Amino acid sequence: MKTIESINAVLNKKNATNGWDVLVAYDSTRVNKILSRQYQKKMADGYYYPPFSHTNTVYGLQFKNIIVGAPKISFENANLDDSAALVRLEFISGDVIRIDADGQVLQWDRISPGNNYAMEIRVELKYGNGSVSEDDEIAIHFDQGTLLDIRGLNKLPNEILAVFRNYLRENAMKYSLGRLKQDETSHQLYPREFIVRTQRHPDASSRAAPYNTDGAVLLFISTNHEGKGSYPTNDQPWVIPHDKSAAMLISDRVLFGPLLAWQFVGQVKDLAWSTPYSPEGRRMLQFTQGYVPTTDVIKGSYRGPGFHGMMWSSDASQNERPARLSMADFQLGKGPDNKTIIGRFSQQTFTDIFTDSLAAEVKPITTVENVPFKRSGTYNARLSLDKDSNIVFNGSANFNLESTHSTWSLVTNSAKEKFIRQATDNLNKGGIFQLGDIKTFYLRNVLFPDRDVLSFSDVALPGDLVMYGEVTESMTSINVTAEKERIAAGQTLRFSASLPDGSVPGGLEWTVNGVGSIDDNGLYRAPALGKIAQAQNIIVTVKNAEGLTGSALITVLSSSLELLTAFITLPETHAPQPFQLHSTVTGTTGAIAWRLESNLEYPGTIDSTGLYTPPPEGRYAEGFNVVMAIATLPSGEEQKAIICLKEKSTQRAFRAEPAFHPRIPANGVAGFSTRSRDFNANLWELFPQVGSLSEPMSIKDGDVTVWSSNFHAPGDCAQARVVLVNMTEKDKPWHGGYGLVELMP
């Protein structure tokens, strides 16, 4: 776990800006929120990927009405050599059907969220040529990415991947992750060039999913101070604490250069400065010339045996002027506590001009003296953030002044004290100062979609100046949150709203774009069980009387219990290879109870995880025989999968036409036929017994007999399911075939 303290400890030893002026980092959680909100807008505008359907008979695969959800970025394969990341476009609904050479169904998977079906695309975070003109955007173009795989389908051949690639190209989508804006006329710190890199979280490999995909987007920025550095290496420090989503670093070269030097221009006259390295390898601000004047002319009298006189600060022509505390060789650097700046004189001696008027008994003498002085003491400034997130330094000097000059040493102490007191007081007039350019920079020049902004709550000075905080919703938006990202039909979900300052707005109006309803208190009610047939994304929006808005995206599943595989055929030649039935449970607790239903003597077995083991070879009954695998929740809700066991001597004598009927509604009719020259398809049965079949009919078509029957869907169907229509020859079960019907609620 990366804390502010542990990150500061690393940054004490290693620079993270790599010679660039600014580093902005924001993590994958925030990136995915940015992507999600853009997805919501595209959905609301009707501008998103259409359903994907495709059939490939060579490889026996059909994809039907695949709906793609919001993109999610992953940094599991990120490295600092480029700006690449992995994006998953999850499939939230649709069907993947495996077919044989005759188009007959071998397996039917009904996709829902949580099944981990997704397009995995390697994308580059595009950022033009890295030169900031009017504005430059960091963007993801999915049509320009590299489709690596379809997760969940075990390394599809290139021929099928090419179809998905064409789908991405034909439906080009762009997502923005932020942009840099040129605004050089408004303030003194603005971006000119930048590069983008992606970084995997250093602890990702040892973390449990989904945190093993964590990482960050890094923007290395050159400003008008021309800090164009090198590319990061593999030992680039991680700079985002576990409880924050963003960090921004200002290089020590810029901080201990123009940003701090500007703060002293008003107090230190004729200031010139440089930024050398300290012995520890850190930048520091060194004044090469300049002075702090006293408020008054410094005058002091002196007296000795037989003489007395007066000294006053002057120019070389003996004209009175305030005294000057030289600030040449004054060095400012970081303190040991990561919160302070400490200033000291590297060379303690300097001279200032004083006129010495000696009233001797013999003859008065007036001379101009370059009086040598020795400076000592420190300047200390403590770093903090004020209530408006401005970087504030509260600093003061405590200097001493000595001189061994023969005459000055005789001057009254009041004059000596006045010199150092007034000079120090004048330096301390700028004791509390803000680095306003930094806040202006990240608010005006580092921009995010939907007017999101950088907001910081902690600041430290381990070397570079580092600010820790968030990419947060702007003051013109409402933050909408929910406890879950997914709920199921028949369930409720409470949404809450807050302003960026954490307060709860009043007078809210809630609306929902999609299925279900929401009340005035933000309580969302999903449709009742049986009212939706597949998972759907919905957008909940809130608005207050001032016109501020916010939204959130959730997925509503058709049932709290869903099985991925609705149907599968297991030939005896493959027995006894087990088959895993995958389940998804949403919004409820308690273990799933699995059981089998069949009239077979040897139906196989199923364990508590849904792992089905077919009967051993030689125990298959003749024909196509059905085993129902049933998963049940403690609430009584259940789902069924059809397992069709094909005995090895059984022939597929009857090829169903069509092989399946998708999306048959209540009271709908689905007709099947089959053609055979040698066999009679005179026995038709349903598994499970849902709906009804008409009596099979036969007609002659030359020397071929065409058998047909109509399936009649029931008047009420609580949830989507698959029904098998089994065709056999009476008393000859080894002559068989089947078709499938997808019933919709």
XYZ file of C-alpha atoms in Angstrom:
745
model
C 0.000 0.000 0.000
C 1.434 3.330 -1.103
C 0.947 6.109 1.454
C 1.930 9.756 1.278
C 4.711 9.030 3.740
C 6.126 6.091 1.794
C 5.978 8.010 -1.501
C 7.694 11.015 0.066
C 10.421 8.715 1.357
C 11.087 7.509 -2.201
C 10.929 11.014 -3.664
C 13.491 12.136 -1.080
C 15.954 9.890 -2.846
C 14.838 10.029 -6.477
C 13.533 12.705 -8.777
C 10.276 11.755 -10.519
C 9.936 14.552 -13.077
C 12.933 13.371 -15.139
C 13.920 16.893 -16.141
C 10.404 17.936 -17.180
C 8.821 20.945 -15.513
C 5.621 19.235 -14.409
C 4.381 15.683 -13.928
C 0.638 15.033 -13.691
C -0.449 11.497 -12.769
C -3.976 10.124 -12.442
C -4.960 6.539 -11.745
C -6.980 3.892 -13.554
C -9.999 4.271 -11.255
C -10.391 7.882 -12.292
C -9.640 7.082 -15.938
C -12.452 4.524 -15.941
C -14.849 7.056 -14.422
C -13.931 9.485 -17.184
C -14.557 6.760 -19.784
C -17.840 5.739 -18.152
C -19.286 9.241 -18.277
C -18.380 9.584 -21.944
C -20.014 6.206 -22.561
C -23.155 7.513 -20.837
C -23.234 10.534 -23.105
C -22.712 8.429 -26.214
C -25.530 6.137 -25.087
C -27.865 9.065 -24.416
C -27.053 10.535 -27.842
C -27.560 7.201 -29.587
C -23.979 7.194 -30.774
C -22.455 3.873 -29.831
C -21.572 0.463 -31.176
C -24.539 -1.281 -32.818
C -25.304 -4.922 -31.917
C -22.733 -7.298 -33.381
C -23.815 -10.433 -35.251
C -21.727 -12.756 -37.370
C -21.685 -16.398 -38.465
C -18.591 -18.360 -39.412
C -19.432 -21.877 -40.589
C -15.781 -22.879 -41.008
C -15.087 -22.503 -37.309
C -18.653 -23.219 -36.228
C -19.377 -19.965 -34.406
C -22.341 -17.638 -34.389
C -22.419 -14.306 -32.570
C -25.921 -12.920 -32.171
C -26.794 -9.403 -31.008
C -23.682 -8.828 -28.917
C -24.086 -5.570 -26.976
C -20.880 -3.806 -25.938
C -20.693 -1.975 -22.619
C -18.545 0.823 -21.252
C -14.797 0.561 -21.901
C -12.557 -0.235 -18.970
C -8.865 0.503 -19.053
C -6.274 -1.834 -17.596
C -2.582 -1.284 -17.020
C -1.631 -4.922 -16.419
C 0.648 -4.895 -19.487
C 1.693 -1.248 -19.302
C 5.314 -0.243 -19.353
C 7.010 3.103 -19.419
C 8.388 2.649 -22.922
C 5.174 3.947 -24.485
C 1.660 5.188 -23.781
C -0.054 1.850 -24.330
C -2.802 0.359 -22.220
C -5.251 -2.524 -22.465
C -8.921 -1.652 -22.889
C -11.692 -4.170 -22.390
C -15.009 -3.635 -24.136
C -17.187 -5.949 -22.094
C -20.062 -7.847 -23.678
C -23.125 -7.196 -21.514
C -25.613 -9.306 -23.479
C -26.009 -11.439 -26.574
C -25.396 -15.043 -27.560
C -22.402 -17.105 -28.592
C -23.538 -20.275 -30.375
C -21.312 -23.114 -31.484
C -22.566 -25.081 -34.464
C -21.545 -28.179 -36.411
C -20.915 -28.437 -40.141
C -24.691 -28.751 -40.771
C -25.473 -25.650 -38.740
C -26.918 -27.634 -35.824
C -26.333 -26.174 -32.357
C -23.663 -27.802 -30.173
C -23.511 -25.161 -27.416
C -25.486 -22.029 -26.626
C -24.020 -19.465 -24.245
C -26.193 -16.541 -23.150
C -23.907 -13.658 -22.180
C -24.464 -11.438 -19.178
C -22.131 -9.125 -17.247
C -19.775 -11.052 -15.035
C -19.137 -13.761 -17.633
C -15.925 -11.921 -18.606
C -16.632 -11.901 -22.313
C -14.910 -8.856 -23.765
C -12.881 -7.476 -26.632
C -9.330 -6.862 -25.443
C -7.719 -4.022 -27.359
C -4.213 -2.668 -27.024
C -4.464 1.079 -27.480
C -2.014 3.930 -27.568
C -3.008 7.074 -25.724
C -2.745 9.436 -28.681
C -1.482 12.948 -28.109
C -0.596 14.342 -31.525
C 2.987 15.511 -31.828
C 3.165 16.555 -28.182
C 3.209 20.263 -29.014
C 0.626 22.371 -27.214
C -0.990 24.733 -29.687
C -4.542 25.907 -29.087
C -5.095 22.737 -27.139
C -3.870 19.171 -27.362
C -5.951 16.155 -26.436
C -4.986 12.812 -24.966
C -7.365 10.375 -26.636
C -8.122 6.702 -27.209
C -9.157 5.646 -30.704
C -10.472 2.085 -30.580
C -10.484 1.814 -34.357
C -6.722 2.467 -34.313
C -5.992 -0.035 -31.559
C -4.835 -3.618 -31.892
C -7.490 -6.204 -31.092
C -5.618 -8.880 -29.162
C -8.332 -11.367 -28.250
C -11.962 -11.959 -27.399
C -11.825 -12.778 -23.728
C -13.822 -15.869 -22.822
C -13.449 -17.555 -26.232
C -9.989 -19.091 -25.946
C -7.835 -17.646 -28.722
C -10.091 -17.161 -31.686
C -8.551 -17.657 -35.134
C -7.423 -14.556 -37.006
C -10.243 -14.944 -39.522
C -12.825 -14.261 -36.817
C -10.723 -11.640 -35.052
C -10.547 -9.804 -38.371
C -14.352 -9.501 -38.352
C -14.237 -7.847 -34.926
C -11.436 -5.562 -36.131
C -13.578 -4.461 -39.062
C -16.450 -3.868 -36.647
C -14.244 -1.522 -34.610
C -12.998 0.281 -37.722
C -16.468 0.699 -39.200
C -17.790 2.105 -35.924
C -14.914 4.416 -34.995
C -15.073 5.605 -31.387
C -12.906 8.175 -29.665
C -12.612 8.743 -25.924
C -10.793 11.674 -24.361
C -8.679 11.338 -21.218
C -7.809 15.016 -20.937
C -6.128 17.829 -22.760
C -3.557 20.553 -22.287
C -4.533 24.081 -23.184
C -2.227 26.895 -24.163
C -2.977 30.057 -22.212
C 0.291 31.937 -22.262
C -1.200 35.419 -22.032
C -2.920 34.938 -18.698
C -0.115 33.929 -16.342
C 3.496 32.946 -16.105
C 3.279 29.159 -16.108
C 1.790 27.416 -19.149
C 2.474 24.212 -21.127
C 4.370 24.033 -24.392
C 5.211 20.354 -24.983
C 4.377 17.042 -23.354
C 4.619 13.285 -23.582
C 2.260 10.628 -22.264
C 3.264 7.385 -20.617
C 1.376 4.596 -18.849
C 2.602 2.995 -15.646
C 1.538 -0.215 -13.986
C 0.974 -0.082 -10.239
C 4.143 -1.433 -8.619
C 2.142 -3.786 -6.391
C -0.200 -4.985 -9.159
C 1.385 -8.399 -9.671
C 0.786 -9.352 -6.042
C -2.714 -7.921 -5.774
C -5.992 -9.733 -6.184
C -8.264 -8.969 -9.110
C -9.455 -6.423 -10.078
C -6.622 -4.439 -8.494
C -3.974 -6.261 -10.503
C -5.013 -4.066 -13.437
C -4.268 -0.806 -11.613
C -1.975 1.797 -13.051
C -1.742 5.435 -14.010
C -1.534 7.869 -16.897
C 1.553 10.084 -16.648
C 1.806 13.475 -18.377
C 5.326 14.884 -18.501
C 4.986 18.572 -19.364
C 7.434 21.185 -20.533
C 6.307 24.725 -19.761
C 7.506 28.142 -20.774
C 10.445 27.444 -18.448
C 11.680 24.974 -21.071
C 12.154 21.927 -18.919
C 12.011 19.240 -21.599
C 13.423 16.155 -19.954
C 14.131 12.529 -20.701
C 11.831 9.540 -21.026
C 11.019 7.718 -17.786
C 12.725 4.434 -17.019
C 11.549 1.296 -15.248
C 12.491 2.709 -11.842
C 10.071 5.631 -12.251
C 8.586 6.246 -8.782
C 4.883 5.652 -8.210
C 3.432 8.949 -6.970
C -0.295 8.372 -6.246
C -1.219 7.360 -2.651
C -3.701 4.526 -2.171
C -6.439 6.896 -0.957
C -5.979 9.475 -3.735
C -6.544 9.408 -7.478
C -4.066 12.024 -8.692
C -0.784 13.775 -8.012
C 1.050 16.693 -9.554
C 4.757 17.372 -9.223
C 6.508 20.673 -9.937
C 10.192 20.068 -10.606
C 12.655 21.423 -8.065
C 14.326 23.308 -10.943
C 11.124 25.323 -11.522
C 10.214 25.656 -7.850
C 13.700 26.695 -6.696
C 13.955 28.880 -9.749
C 11.375 31.254 -11.170
C 8.452 30.306 -8.902
C 10.276 31.122 -5.662
C 12.538 33.813 -7.093
C 9.492 35.822 -8.182
C 8.300 35.922 -4.578
C 11.403 37.861 -3.502
C 11.524 40.411 -6.317
C 9.645 43.001 -4.303
C 11.840 42.700 -1.225
C 15.220 41.994 -2.787
C 16.324 44.803 -5.062
C 18.349 44.130 -8.235
C 17.778 40.407 -7.736
C 19.607 37.908 -9.929
C 19.571 34.189 -9.281
C 20.595 30.734 -10.422
C 19.507 27.151 -9.641
C 22.633 25.131 -8.808
C 22.609 21.648 -7.323
C 23.017 21.062 -3.629
C 25.572 18.497 -2.388
C 22.632 16.046 -2.151
C 21.904 16.476 -5.846
C 18.817 18.649 -5.389
C 18.149 21.977 -7.016
C 18.271 25.081 -4.849
C 17.669 28.768 -5.403
C 20.808 30.879 -5.083
C 20.790 34.666 -5.191
C 23.796 35.812 -7.174
C 23.150 39.491 -6.518
C 20.616 41.696 -4.808
C 20.078 43.394 -1.506
C 17.391 44.253 1.053
C 17.398 47.949 1.983
C 16.630 49.302 5.401
C 13.666 51.616 5.772
C 15.773 54.509 7.102
C 19.264 55.797 6.709
C 21.305 54.013 9.326
C 23.158 56.532 11.501
C 25.263 55.886 14.537
C 27.682 57.834 16.660
C 30.883 56.650 18.222
C 33.291 58.078 20.777
C 36.787 57.369 22.036
C 39.627 59.027 23.938
C 40.082 62.393 22.251
C 37.720 61.720 19.306
C 34.113 61.218 18.378
C 32.268 60.871 15.147
C 29.252 59.728 13.124
C 28.745 57.008 10.511
C 25.782 56.843 8.130
C 24.779 54.643 5.223
C 25.491 56.386 1.963
C 26.527 56.097 -1.640
C 30.085 56.619 -2.826
C 29.460 60.384 -2.953
C 28.573 60.496 0.730
C 24.854 61.043 -0.036
C 22.620 59.464 2.532
C 20.681 56.335 1.540
C 19.266 53.313 3.400
C 21.751 50.637 4.289
C 21.822 47.467 2.156
C 21.866 43.927 3.437
C 23.440 41.994 0.582
C 21.549 38.818 -0.392
C 24.266 37.575 -2.728
C 25.255 33.975 -1.922
C 21.917 33.364 -0.148
C 20.699 29.805 -0.848
C 17.177 28.368 -0.435
C 16.649 24.607 -0.383
C 14.302 21.962 0.961
C 14.206 21.182 4.654
C 14.531 17.693 6.147
C 10.841 17.350 7.079
C 9.371 17.558 3.522
C 7.404 20.643 4.578
C 9.902 23.497 4.866
C 12.268 25.637 2.874
C 15.454 26.706 4.621
C 17.648 29.590 3.514
C 21.261 30.232 4.537
C 24.194 32.330 3.372
C 26.859 30.188 1.713
C 29.311 33.078 2.076
C 28.809 35.152 5.179
C 30.804 38.269 4.345
C 29.695 41.296 2.352
C 30.409 45.040 2.344
C 28.203 48.095 2.367
C 29.112 51.768 1.959
C 29.066 54.051 4.965
C 30.367 57.634 5.341
C 32.579 58.128 8.398
C 32.805 61.676 9.755
C 35.502 61.874 12.443
C 35.444 64.985 14.643
C 39.030 64.837 15.914
C 40.667 67.494 18.103
C 43.248 68.313 15.455
C 41.238 68.214 12.209
C 37.831 66.712 11.202
C 38.117 63.896 8.660
C 35.313 62.547 6.423
C 35.874 59.337 4.470
C 33.820 56.744 2.521
C 34.257 53.244 3.910
C 33.404 49.830 2.464
C 32.470 48.325 5.781
C 32.796 44.521 5.880
C 29.958 42.653 7.573
C 29.364 39.045 8.538
C 25.841 37.685 8.035
C 24.417 34.662 9.845
C 21.068 33.125 10.657
C 18.387 31.363 8.604
C 15.230 31.907 6.650
C 12.487 29.309 7.321
C 9.272 28.951 5.345
C 6.654 26.286 6.055
C 4.617 24.781 3.229
C 0.841 24.248 3.407
C -2.412 24.390 1.455
C -4.980 26.997 2.406
C -8.749 26.439 2.368
C -8.852 27.299 -1.335
C -6.086 24.805 -2.198
C -3.519 27.528 -2.805
C 0.080 26.595 -2.045
C 1.184 28.843 0.788
C 4.616 29.448 2.280
C 4.731 31.101 5.685
C 8.310 32.260 5.999
C 10.486 34.561 8.074
C 14.143 35.416 8.410
C 16.115 35.620 11.622
C 19.475 37.163 10.735
C 22.417 38.442 12.738
C 24.987 40.985 11.642
C 28.531 41.488 12.904
C 31.491 43.571 11.826
C 35.083 43.899 13.004
C 35.567 47.202 11.199
C 37.601 49.461 13.498
C 35.112 52.300 13.483
C 31.803 50.432 13.025
C 32.639 48.322 16.032
C 32.508 51.555 18.080
C 29.118 52.669 16.724
C 26.253 52.582 19.183
C 24.382 49.301 19.426
C 21.067 50.951 18.536
C 22.325 51.700 15.015
C 23.702 48.207 14.568
C 20.438 46.657 15.752
C 18.396 49.004 13.571
C 20.326 47.903 10.477
C 19.633 44.199 10.875
C 16.127 44.688 12.295
C 14.865 46.897 9.460
C 16.525 44.816 6.750
C 15.064 41.615 8.206
C 11.638 43.203 8.656
C 11.611 44.374 5.056
C 12.535 40.894 3.853
C 9.797 39.407 6.029
C 7.114 41.664 4.545
C 6.636 38.930 1.970
C 6.669 36.268 4.665
C 3.326 34.676 3.722
C 3.060 34.179 -0.014
C 1.116 32.018 -2.427
C 2.395 30.203 -5.471
C -0.726 31.172 -7.393
C 0.691 30.187 -10.770
C 0.530 26.527 -9.806
C -3.208 26.541 -9.074
C -3.865 28.624 -12.175
C -1.830 26.131 -14.217
C -3.709 23.012 -13.168
C -7.145 24.638 -13.341
C -6.726 26.464 -16.658
C -4.273 24.311 -18.547
C -4.780 20.687 -17.429
C -8.343 19.955 -18.478
C -10.540 16.856 -18.313
C -13.804 15.851 -19.993
C -17.087 16.976 -18.384
C -15.270 19.843 -16.690
C -13.581 17.562 -14.170
C -10.726 19.319 -12.392
C -7.661 18.549 -10.364
C -8.181 19.191 -6.660
C -5.487 18.735 -4.029
C -5.632 18.196 -0.276
C -2.009 17.468 0.665
C 1.311 18.992 -0.306
C 4.907 18.048 0.429
C 8.428 18.967 -0.570
C 10.527 15.799 -0.609
C 12.542 17.233 -3.521
C 10.139 18.160 -6.250
C 7.036 19.918 -4.979
C 4.294 17.270 -4.901
C 0.567 17.743 -4.475
C -1.743 14.823 -3.687
C -5.453 14.806 -4.431
C -8.150 13.883 -6.897
C -9.494 14.347 -10.371
C -12.913 15.416 -9.207
C -16.177 16.688 -10.573
C -16.220 20.419 -11.148
C -18.223 22.819 -9.021
C -20.833 22.852 -11.786
C -21.735 19.169 -11.402
C -23.253 16.781 -8.884
C -21.483 13.571 -7.926
C -23.830 10.583 -8.128
C -22.878 7.310 -6.473
C -24.476 3.938 -5.801
C -23.423 1.005 -3.642
C -23.245 -1.350 -6.606
C -22.594 -1.312 -10.326
C -25.073 -4.108 -11.048
C -28.463 -5.174 -9.766
C -30.986 -7.739 -10.957
C -34.633 -7.611 -11.904
C -36.897 -7.148 -8.883
C -34.203 -5.470 -6.779
C -33.736 -1.886 -5.568
C -30.696 0.341 -5.370
C -30.199 3.609 -3.498
C -28.415 6.454 -5.272
C -26.889 9.364 -3.391
C -25.863 12.811 -4.571
C -23.263 15.224 -3.255
C -21.583 18.446 -4.301
C -17.796 18.627 -4.757
C -17.444 20.128 -1.276
C -19.152 17.062 0.217
C -22.446 18.750 1.035
C -25.771 17.186 0.060
C -27.836 19.308 -2.338
C -31.561 19.724 -1.847
C -34.499 19.905 -4.199
C -33.287 17.047 -6.406
C -35.104 15.691 -9.428
C -34.180 12.100 -10.310
C -34.756 10.517 -13.714
C -33.783 7.244 -15.336
C -32.867 6.624 -18.964
C -33.716 2.983 -19.538
C -35.751 0.361 -17.760
C -37.050 0.670 -14.206
C -38.083 3.698 -12.166
C -36.642 6.004 -9.517
C -38.378 8.013 -6.803
C -37.729 11.499 -5.420
C -35.307 10.092 -2.838
C -33.040 8.393 -5.376
C -34.361 4.861 -4.786
C -34.179 2.953 -8.067
C -36.484 -0.030 -8.663
C -35.509 -2.507 -11.346
C -38.256 -4.073 -13.448
C -39.933 -7.138 -11.993
C -38.549 -10.570 -12.771
C -39.631 -11.559 -16.248
C -39.982 -8.013 -17.573
C -36.569 -7.855 -19.236
C -34.941 -10.636 -21.221
C -31.302 -9.581 -21.062
C -28.944 -7.286 -19.205
C -29.300 -3.594 -19.948
C -27.274 -0.526 -19.062
C -29.253 2.364 -17.620
C -28.295 5.947 -16.782
C -29.612 7.609 -13.631
C -29.521 11.416 -13.773
C -30.121 14.003 -11.060
C -30.726 17.743 -11.346
C -31.180 20.453 -8.747
C -32.976 23.794 -8.855
C -29.757 25.623 -9.815
C -29.382 23.491 -12.923
C -26.460 21.391 -11.677
C -26.583 17.819 -12.966
C -24.899 14.492 -12.425
C -25.340 10.925 -13.604
C -24.296 7.351 -12.934
C -24.325 4.142 -14.951
C -25.471 0.748 -13.677
C -26.307 -2.569 -15.322
C -29.634 -4.302 -14.677
C -29.571 -8.071 -15.124
C -32.637 -10.065 -16.082
C -32.305 -12.319 -13.038
C -30.353 -12.463 -9.795
C -29.148 -15.923 -10.904
C -27.890 -16.502 -14.411
C -26.156 -19.417 -16.109
C -23.756 -18.787 -18.942
C -24.428 -22.022 -20.798
C -28.085 -22.605 -21.640
C -27.468 -25.694 -23.789
C -24.624 -28.064 -24.571
C -24.242 -31.403 -26.338
C -21.744 -33.855 -24.830
C -20.966 -36.800 -27.136
C -20.059 -40.104 -25.566
C -16.776 -40.051 -27.439
C -15.706 -37.249 -25.123
C -16.877 -38.868 -21.903
C -16.162 -38.606 -19.106
C -14.635 -35.146 -19.554
C -16.372 -32.841 -17.037
C -17.964 -29.545 -18.039
C -18.091 -26.470 -15.824
C -21.396 -24.633 -15.665
C -20.665 -21.000 -14.815
C -23.137 -18.984 -12.773
C -23.519 -15.317 -11.854
C -25.302 -14.185 -8.696
C -26.320 -10.547 -8.267
C -27.693 -8.747 -5.243
C -28.195 -11.725 -2.989
C -26.214 -13.995 -0.705
C -26.207 -17.690 -0.027
C -24.749 -20.658 -1.816
C -26.172 -22.096 -5.021
C -27.628 -25.580 -4.717
C -27.037 -27.735 -7.813
C -29.022 -30.798 -8.815
C -29.794 -32.912 -11.880
C -33.178 -33.959 -13.257
C -33.430 -36.803 -15.767
C -35.221 -40.078 -16.400
C -31.901 -41.677 -17.332
C -30.429 -44.469 -15.263
C -26.998 -42.829 -15.505
C -27.439 -39.052 -15.836
C -23.972 -38.182 -14.571
C -23.187 -36.091 -11.485
C -22.827 -32.438 -10.548
C -20.918 -31.000 -7.598
C -21.504 -27.922 -5.445
C -19.560 -25.674 -7.840
C -21.599 -26.616 -10.927
C -18.996 -29.013 -12.338
C -20.935 -31.625 -14.312
C -19.384 -35.045 -14.971
C -21.094 -37.146 -17.687
C -21.724 -40.858 -17.206
C -18.782 -43.102 -18.018
C -18.355 -44.506 -21.488
C -20.771 -47.346 -22.109
C -23.402 -45.895 -19.777
C -24.938 -43.516 -22.302
C -28.493 -44.422 -23.322
C -29.274 -44.667 -27.037
C -30.274 -41.441 -28.762
C -30.126 -37.808 -27.780
C -31.008 -37.791 -24.083
C -31.581 -34.772 -21.900
C -30.268 -34.011 -18.431
C -31.449 -30.811 -16.770
C -28.829 -29.131 -14.572
C -30.689 -26.906 -12.116
C -29.138 -24.156 -9.985
C -31.241 -22.833 -7.107
C -30.765 -19.899 -4.741
C -31.924 -19.983 -1.113
C -34.772 -17.677 -2.196
C -36.061 -20.409 -4.498
C -35.092 -18.662 -7.720
C -33.605 -21.128 -10.176
C -32.063 -21.445 -13.612
C -31.786 -24.511 -15.834
C -29.226 -25.667 -18.364
C -29.972 -28.377 -20.904
C -27.285 -31.050 -21.224
C -27.824 -33.277 -24.249
C -25.987 -36.613 -24.060
C -25.348 -38.170 -27.470
C -24.619 -41.885 -27.411
C -21.767 -42.831 -29.743
C -23.787 -45.033 -32.142
C -26.588 -42.500 -32.450
C -26.912 -40.818 -35.839
C -28.080 -37.278 -36.409
C -30.712 -38.575 -38.808
C -32.824 -35.423 -38.632
C -31.383 -31.985 -39.257
C -33.708 -29.339 -37.858
C -34.625 -26.478 -40.156
C -34.027 -23.941 -38.791
C -31.557 -25.148 -36.216
C -32.993 -22.703 -33.686
C -35.576 -20.000 -33.272
C -34.325 -16.993 -31.308
C -36.430 -14.632 -29.220
C -39.851 -16.270 -29.366
C -42.312 -14.230 -27.253
C -45.194 -15.432 -25.100
C -47.891 -17.135 -27.229
C -45.494 -17.108 -30.169
C -45.185 -19.931 -32.684
C -41.964 -21.467 -33.989
C -42.111 -23.988 -36.810
C -39.529 -26.736 -37.393
C -39.120 -29.190 -40.212
C -36.719 -31.948 -41.141
C -36.155 -33.910 -44.339
C -35.236 -37.581 -44.606
C -35.243 -40.269 -47.294
C -34.705 -43.293 -45.074
C -36.062 -42.439 -41.612
C -39.310 -41.234 -40.074
C -39.223 -38.310 -37.620
C -42.531 -39.337 -36.102
C -41.791 -38.703 -32.395
C -41.377 -35.081 -31.222
C -40.811 -34.134 -27.576
C -40.074 -31.008 -25.501
C -37.378 -30.631 -22.841
C -38.294 -29.161 -20.464
C -42.063 -29.433 -20.760
C -42.685 -25.779 -21.501
C -45.262 -24.824 -24.135
C -46.604 -27.419 -26.554
C -45.971 -29.094 -29.888
C -48.471 -29.756 -32.639
C -48.806 -33.258 -33.918
C -45.958 -33.909 -36.371
C -47.047 -33.925 -39.985
C -45.372 -35.403 -43.024
C -45.559 -34.679 -46.738
C -43.707 -36.229 -49.632
C -41.271 -34.178 -51.686
C -40.254 -36.634 -54.366
C -38.511 -39.526 -52.643
C -37.911 -37.391 -49.506
C -40.321 -37.118 -46.576
C -40.643 -33.706 -44.929
C -41.705 -33.845 -41.282
C -42.827 -30.690 -39.464
C -44.292 -29.493 -36.205
C -45.056 -26.134 -34.616
C -43.930 -25.140 -31.151
C -46.450 -22.975 -29.293
C -44.934 -20.788 -26.585
C -46.766 -20.527 -23.269
C -48.760 -17.406 -22.439
C -46.437 -16.460 -19.621
C -42.688 -16.905 -19.326
C -40.987 -15.605 -16.169
C -37.505 -15.492 -17.676
C -35.595 -16.126 -20.869
C -34.788 -19.783 -21.388
C -33.951 -22.355 -24.046
C -36.250 -25.270 -24.897
C -35.093 -28.351 -26.817
C -37.384 -29.874 -29.470
C -36.276 -33.523 -29.757
C -37.000 -35.459 -32.972
C -36.666 -39.242 -33.078
C -38.019 -42.261 -34.850
C -40.395 -44.340 -32.748
C -38.693 -47.410 -31.325
C -35.443 -46.322 -32.949
C -33.970 -43.715 -30.604
C -30.569 -43.932 -32.302
C -32.156 -42.045 -35.218
C -32.542 -38.540 -33.851
C -32.021 -34.822 -34.042
C -33.154 -31.644 -32.305
C -33.895 -27.957 -32.666
C -33.868 -25.205 -30.073
C -36.221 -22.399 -29.153
C -35.227 -19.311 -27.176
C -38.229 -18.186 -25.130
C -38.451 -14.567 -24.072
C -40.468 -13.174 -21.174
